[in-house]
Amino acid sequence: MTTIDTLIDAETIAKRVEEMGKQISQDYAGQEVVIVPVLKGSFMFAADLVRHISIPCRMDFLGLRSYEGETSTGVVQITSDLTRAIEGEHVIVVEDIVDTGLTMEYLFENLATRKPKSVKLASLLHKPARTTVDIEIDYLGFTIEDVFVIGYGLDYDQLYRNLPYLGVVRSED
Ligand code: IMP
């Protein structure tokens, strides 16, 4: 049998995401930004975050794949690229979780070649115990222990993304 333990409930997530959106709006006051959610995992976080961003923002999406099941393959693949150039733009990448950091290291190197004015990172979660590359997270939702989380956009083999909270799968016989 599979049981899901709640790690962070929907209300706590909503409160934190609102704070993050307000902080971003303050930091970029008077400017325009391009919000780049990294699919698929950040779709729910990004949808909630932008509702609290009050400055003008455009949205473009990036599809990245770095994981199969619970193991990082270490190989990052762009499955779907941005639709517009970001040269001279303020970009905020929206990610679900920074685990080893390999995915964001790859993405930030890739985006730098496109000459944006600035690139910052908003990540819902950080799992520092597993981080092998130092990634600066400008806007962080929560720091978590070394557990595999699902829900609120995050999946285990493509399942559980629809859960409105963050949970941990507990397998029992
Ligand atoms: P990193 O390259 O190891 O930092 O991995 C980042 C990506 O791995 C994230 O964008 C997620 O898609 C996935 N990932 C890492 N940890 C978890 C987890 O606990 N649950 C679900 N997906 C995860």
PDB file of C-alpha atoms in Angstrom, chain A:
ATOM      1  CA  MET A   1       0.000   0.000   0.000  1.00  0.00           C
ATOM      2  CA  THR A   2       1.115   3.571  -0.658  1.00  0.00           C
ATOM      3  CA  THR A   3       0.508   6.303   1.900  1.00  0.00           C
ATOM      4  CA  ILE A   4       1.311   9.961   1.375  1.00  0.00           C
ATOM      5  CA  ASP A   5       2.469  11.950   4.382  1.00  0.00           C
ATOM      6  CA  THR A   6       1.939  15.705   4.193  1.00  0.00           C
ATOM      7  CA  LEU A   7       5.215  17.621   4.276  1.00  0.00           C
ATOM      8  CA  ILE A   8       3.910  21.157   3.663  1.00  0.00           C
ATOM      9  CA  ASP A   9       0.185  21.832   3.555  1.00  0.00           C
ATOM     10  CA  ALA A  10      -1.620  23.950   0.961  1.00  0.00           C
ATOM     11  CA  GLU A  11      -2.231  26.879   3.301  1.00  0.00           C
ATOM     12  CA  THR A  12       1.442  27.148   4.286  1.00  0.00           C
ATOM     13  CA  ILE A  13       2.481  26.979   0.637  1.00  0.00           C
ATOM     14  CA  ALA A  14      -0.036  29.674  -0.357  1.00  0.00           C
ATOM     15  CA  LYS A  15       1.209  32.035   2.363  1.00  0.00           C
ATOM     16  CA  ARG A  16       4.851  31.644   1.405  1.00  0.00           C
ATOM     17  CA  VAL A  17       4.199  31.932  -2.327  1.00  0.00           C
ATOM     18  CA  GLU A  18       2.289  35.170  -1.724  1.00  0.00           C
ATOM     19  CA  GLU A  19       5.261  36.571   0.214  1.00  0.00           C
ATOM     20  CA  MET A  20       7.618  35.594  -2.609  1.00  0.00           C
ATOM     21  CA  GLY A  21       5.433  37.258  -5.241  1.00  0.00           C
ATOM     22  CA  LYS A  22       5.240  40.453  -3.218  1.00  0.00           C
ATOM     23  CA  GLN A  23       9.005  40.475  -2.689  1.00  0.00           C
ATOM     24  CA  ILE A  24       9.610  40.087  -6.425  1.00  0.00           C
ATOM     25  CA  SER A  25       7.162  42.927  -7.158  1.00  0.00           C
ATOM     26  CA  GLN A  26       9.042  45.184  -4.719  1.00  0.00           C
ATOM     27  CA  ASP A  27      12.500  44.257  -5.998  1.00  0.00           C
ATOM     28  CA  TYR A  28      11.590  44.893  -9.630  1.00  0.00           C
ATOM     29  CA  ALA A  29       9.344  47.927  -9.038  1.00  0.00           C
ATOM     30  CA  GLY A  30       9.177  50.102 -12.154  1.00  0.00           C
ATOM     31  CA  GLN A  31      10.623  47.389 -14.378  1.00  0.00           C
ATOM     32  CA  GLU A  32       9.365  44.616 -16.611  1.00  0.00           C
ATOM     33  CA  VAL A  33      10.328  40.973 -16.220  1.00  0.00           C
ATOM     34  CA  VAL A  34      10.145  37.768 -18.184  1.00  0.00           C
ATOM     35  CA  ILE A  35       8.992  34.903 -15.986  1.00  0.00           C
ATOM     36  CA  VAL A  36      10.336  31.554 -17.150  1.00  0.00           C
ATOM     37  CA  PRO A  37       8.745  28.565 -15.418  1.00  0.00           C
ATOM     38  CA  VAL A  38      10.677  25.342 -15.902  1.00  0.00           C
ATOM     39  CA  LEU A  39       8.246  22.627 -16.953  1.00  0.00           C
ATOM     40  CA  LYS A  40       6.788  20.455 -15.936  1.00  0.00           C
ATOM     41  CA  GLY A  41       7.416  20.575 -12.188  1.00  0.00           C
ATOM     42  CA  SER A  42       6.950  24.306 -11.572  1.00  0.00           C
ATOM     43  CA  PHE A  43       3.628  24.786 -13.346  1.00  0.00           C
ATOM     44  CA  MET A  44       1.519  25.025 -10.187  1.00  0.00           C
ATOM     45  CA  PHE A  45       4.021  27.111  -8.231  1.00  0.00           C
ATOM     46  CA  ALA A  46       4.449  29.504 -11.170  1.00  0.00           C
ATOM     47  CA  ALA A  47       0.680  29.861 -11.662  1.00  0.00           C
ATOM     48  CA  ASP A  48       0.239  30.809  -8.006  1.00  0.00           C
ATOM     49  CA  LEU A  49       3.372  32.981  -7.855  1.00  0.00           C
ATOM     50  CA  VAL A  50       2.484  35.220 -10.798  1.00  0.00           C
ATOM     51  CA  ARG A  51      -0.912  35.962  -9.251  1.00  0.00           C
ATOM     52  CA  HIS A  52       1.034  37.873  -6.592  1.00  0.00           C
ATOM     53  CA  ILE A  53       3.361  39.663  -9.009  1.00  0.00           C
ATOM     54  CA  SER A  54       2.042  43.143  -9.637  1.00  0.00           C
ATOM     55  CA  ILE A  55       4.692  44.479 -12.055  1.00  0.00           C
ATOM     56  CA  PRO A  56       4.310  43.967 -15.814  1.00  0.00           C
ATOM     57  CA  CYS A  57       5.541  40.504 -16.732  1.00  0.00           C
ATOM     58  CA  ARG A  58       5.658  38.350 -19.805  1.00  0.00           C
ATOM     59  CA  MET A  59       5.738  34.604 -19.488  1.00  0.00           C
ATOM     60  CA  ASP A  60       7.650  32.089 -21.525  1.00  0.00           C
ATOM     61  CA  PHE A  61       8.188  28.430 -20.730  1.00  0.00           C
ATOM     62  CA  LEU A  62      11.125  26.059 -20.822  1.00  0.00           C
ATOM     63  CA  GLY A  63      10.862  22.301 -20.797  1.00  0.00           C
ATOM     64  CA  LEU A  64      13.789  20.521 -19.159  1.00  0.00           C
ATOM     65  CA  ARG A  65      14.314  16.891 -18.343  1.00  0.00           C
ATOM     66  CA  SER A  66      16.936  15.707 -15.900  1.00  0.00           C
ATOM     67  CA  TYR A  67      15.282  12.963 -13.951  1.00  0.00           C
ATOM     68  CA  GLU A  68      13.982   9.441 -14.428  1.00  0.00           C
ATOM     69  CA  GLY A  69      12.145   8.123 -11.361  1.00  0.00           C
ATOM     70  CA  GLU A  70      14.071   9.159  -8.259  1.00  0.00           C
ATOM     71  CA  THR A  71      17.562   9.262  -9.742  1.00  0.00           C
ATOM     72  CA  SER A  72      19.220  12.247 -11.342  1.00  0.00           C
ATOM     73  CA  THR A  73      20.623  11.221 -14.703  1.00  0.00           C
ATOM     74  CA  GLY A  74      23.001  14.196 -14.601  1.00  0.00           C
ATOM     75  CA  VAL A  75      22.128  14.786 -18.244  1.00  0.00           C
ATOM     76  CA  VAL A  76      19.917  17.796 -18.825  1.00  0.00           C
ATOM     77  CA  GLN A  77      17.879  18.049 -21.970  1.00  0.00           C
ATOM     78  CA  ILE A  78      15.849  21.027 -23.255  1.00  0.00           C
ATOM     79  CA  THR A  79      12.598  19.416 -24.326  1.00  0.00           C
ATOM     80  CA  SER A  80      10.930  22.720 -25.216  1.00  0.00           C
ATOM     81  CA  ASP A  81      12.721  26.059 -25.668  1.00  0.00           C
ATOM     82  CA  LEU A  82      11.696  29.693 -25.110  1.00  0.00           C
ATOM     83  CA  THR A  83       9.623  31.194 -27.881  1.00  0.00           C
ATOM     84  CA  ARG A  84      11.241  34.662 -27.787  1.00  0.00           C
ATOM     85  CA  ALA A  85      14.709  36.140 -27.394  1.00  0.00           C
ATOM     86  CA  ILE A  86      15.602  37.352 -23.884  1.00  0.00           C
ATOM     87  CA  GLU A  87      18.454  39.692 -24.868  1.00  0.00           C
ATOM     88  CA  GLY A  88      18.366  42.793 -22.640  1.00  0.00           C
ATOM     89  CA  GLU A  89      15.525  41.418 -20.496  1.00  0.00           C
ATOM     90  CA  HIS A  90      15.236  40.834 -16.761  1.00  0.00           C
ATOM     91  CA  VAL A  91      14.539  37.120 -16.455  1.00  0.00           C
ATOM     92  CA  ILE A  92      13.231  35.211 -13.444  1.00  0.00           C
ATOM     93  CA  VAL A  93      13.525  31.440 -13.750  1.00  0.00           C
ATOM     94  CA  VAL A  94      10.842  29.631 -11.733  1.00  0.00           C
ATOM     95  CA  GLU A  95      11.846  26.147 -10.608  1.00  0.00           C
ATOM     96  CA  ASP A  96      10.145  23.566  -8.393  1.00  0.00           C
ATOM     97  CA  ILE A  97      13.193  22.244  -6.542  1.00  0.00           C
ATOM     98  CA  VAL A  98      16.970  22.583  -6.497  1.00  0.00           C
ATOM     99  CA  ASP A  99      18.331  19.151  -5.632  1.00  0.00           C
ATOM    100  CA  THR A 100      21.865  18.444  -6.910  1.00  0.00           C
ATOM    101  CA  GLY A 101      21.836  21.845  -8.636  1.00  0.00           C
ATOM    102  CA  LEU A 102      22.957  20.340 -11.953  1.00  0.00           C
ATOM    103  CA  THR A 103      19.808  21.338 -13.807  1.00  0.00           C
ATOM    104  CA  MET A 104      20.027  25.004 -12.786  1.00  0.00           C
ATOM    105  CA  GLU A 105      23.778  25.122 -13.438  1.00  0.00           C
ATOM    106  CA  TYR A 106      23.132  23.931 -16.967  1.00  0.00           C
ATOM    107  CA  LEU A 107      20.211  26.285 -17.510  1.00  0.00           C
ATOM    108  CA  PHE A 108      21.960  29.395 -16.186  1.00  0.00           C
ATOM    109  CA  GLU A 109      24.969  28.755 -18.433  1.00  0.00           C
ATOM    110  CA  ASN A 110      22.640  28.283 -21.368  1.00  0.00           C
ATOM    111  CA  LEU A 111      20.616  31.450 -20.650  1.00  0.00           C
ATOM    112  CA  ALA A 112      23.766  33.562 -20.190  1.00  0.00           C
ATOM    113  CA  THR A 113      24.678  32.962 -23.839  1.00  0.00           C
ATOM    114  CA  ARG A 114      21.417  34.723 -24.789  1.00  0.00           C
ATOM    115  CA  LYS A 115      22.600  37.991 -23.158  1.00  0.00           C
ATOM    116  CA  PRO A 116      19.734  38.837 -20.776  1.00  0.00           C
ATOM    117  CA  LYS A 117      20.098  41.971 -18.626  1.00  0.00           C
ATOM    118  CA  SER A 118      19.776  39.814 -15.497  1.00  0.00           C
ATOM    119  CA  VAL A 119      18.708  36.307 -14.512  1.00  0.00           C
ATOM    120  CA  LYS A 120      17.427  35.400 -11.066  1.00  0.00           C
ATOM    121  CA  LEU A 121      16.068  32.180  -9.658  1.00  0.00           C
ATOM    122  CA  ALA A 122      12.845  31.592  -7.731  1.00  0.00           C
ATOM    123  CA  SER A 123      12.671  28.036  -6.418  1.00  0.00           C
ATOM    124  CA  LEU A 124       9.882  26.627  -4.309  1.00  0.00           C
ATOM    125  CA  LEU A 125      12.169  24.108  -2.618  1.00  0.00           C
ATOM    126  CA  HIS A 126      15.827  23.478  -1.850  1.00  0.00           C
ATOM    127  CA  LYS A 127      17.305  20.189  -0.694  1.00  0.00           C
ATOM    128  CA  PRO A 128      20.776  21.313   0.484  1.00  0.00           C
ATOM    129  CA  ALA A 129      21.801  17.821   1.639  1.00  0.00           C
ATOM    130  CA  ARG A 130      22.057  16.695  -1.974  1.00  0.00           C
ATOM    131  CA  THR A 131      23.375  19.865  -3.585  1.00  0.00           C
ATOM    132  CA  THR A 132      26.663  19.286  -5.385  1.00  0.00           C
ATOM    133  CA  VAL A 133      26.844  22.564  -7.335  1.00  0.00           C
ATOM    134  CA  ASP A 134      26.458  25.889  -5.546  1.00  0.00           C
ATOM    135  CA  ILE A 135      23.389  27.596  -6.935  1.00  0.00           C
ATOM    136  CA  GLU A 136      22.283  31.009  -5.720  1.00  0.00           C
ATOM    137  CA  ILE A 137      18.546  30.927  -5.073  1.00  0.00           C
ATOM    138  CA  ASP A 138      17.306  34.522  -5.030  1.00  0.00           C
ATOM    139  CA  TYR A 139      13.764  33.682  -3.927  1.00  0.00           C
ATOM    140  CA  LEU A 140      13.334  30.457  -1.962  1.00  0.00           C
ATOM    141  CA  GLY A 141      10.101  28.989  -0.662  1.00  0.00           C
ATOM    142  CA  PHE A 142      11.242  26.270   1.730  1.00  0.00           C
ATOM    143  CA  THR A 143      14.379  24.343   2.636  1.00  0.00           C
ATOM    144  CA  ILE A 144      13.618  20.641   3.077  1.00  0.00           C
ATOM    145  CA  GLU A 145      15.313  17.492   4.324  1.00  0.00           C
ATOM    146  CA  ASP A 146      16.671  14.824   2.010  1.00  0.00           C
ATOM    147  CA  VAL A 147      13.328  13.251   1.124  1.00  0.00           C
ATOM    148  CA  PHE A 148      11.694  12.684  -2.247  1.00  0.00           C
ATOM    149  CA  VAL A 149       8.718  15.023  -2.429  1.00  0.00           C
ATOM    150  CA  ILE A 150       5.645  14.902  -4.620  1.00  0.00           C
ATOM    151  CA  GLY A 151       2.610  17.078  -5.220  1.00  0.00           C
ATOM    152  CA  TYR A 152       2.043  20.767  -6.024  1.00  0.00           C
ATOM    153  CA  GLY A 153       3.533  20.115  -9.462  1.00  0.00           C
ATOM    154  CA  LEU A 154       6.249  17.645  -8.451  1.00  0.00           C
ATOM    155  CA  ASP A 155       5.976  14.098  -9.678  1.00  0.00           C
ATOM    156  CA  TYR A 156       7.110  10.571  -9.110  1.00  0.00           C
ATOM    157  CA  ASP A 157       7.156   8.940 -12.536  1.00  0.00           C
ATOM    158  CA  GLN A 158       4.703  11.594 -13.771  1.00  0.00           C
ATOM    159  CA  LEU A 159       2.130  10.914 -11.033  1.00  0.00           C
ATOM    160  CA  TYR A 160       0.964  13.085  -8.105  1.00  0.00           C
ATOM    161  CA  ARG A 161       1.552  16.472  -9.782  1.00  0.00           C
ATOM    162  CA  ASN A 162      -2.088  17.386  -9.132  1.00  0.00           C
ATOM    163  CA  LEU A 163      -1.931  17.173  -5.326  1.00  0.00           C
ATOM    164  CA  PRO A 164      -2.559  20.633  -3.809  1.00  0.00           C
ATOM    165  CA  TYR A 165       0.073  20.082  -1.101  1.00  0.00           C
ATOM    166  CA  LEU A 166       3.653  18.763  -0.851  1.00  0.00           C
ATOM    167  CA  GLY A 167       3.943  15.198   0.372  1.00  0.00           C
ATOM    168  CA  VAL A 168       6.276  12.291   0.840  1.00  0.00           C
ATOM    169  CA  VAL A 169       5.411   8.813  -0.374  1.00  0.00           C
ATOM    170  CA  ARG A 170       5.614   6.111   2.252  1.00  0.00           C
ATOM    171  CA  SER A 171       5.593   2.588   0.868  1.00  0.00           C
ATOM    172  CA  GLU A 172       4.204  -0.119   3.094  1.00  0.00           C
ATOM    173  CA  ASP A 173       3.753  -3.811   2.351  1.00  0.00           C
TER     174      ASP A 173
END
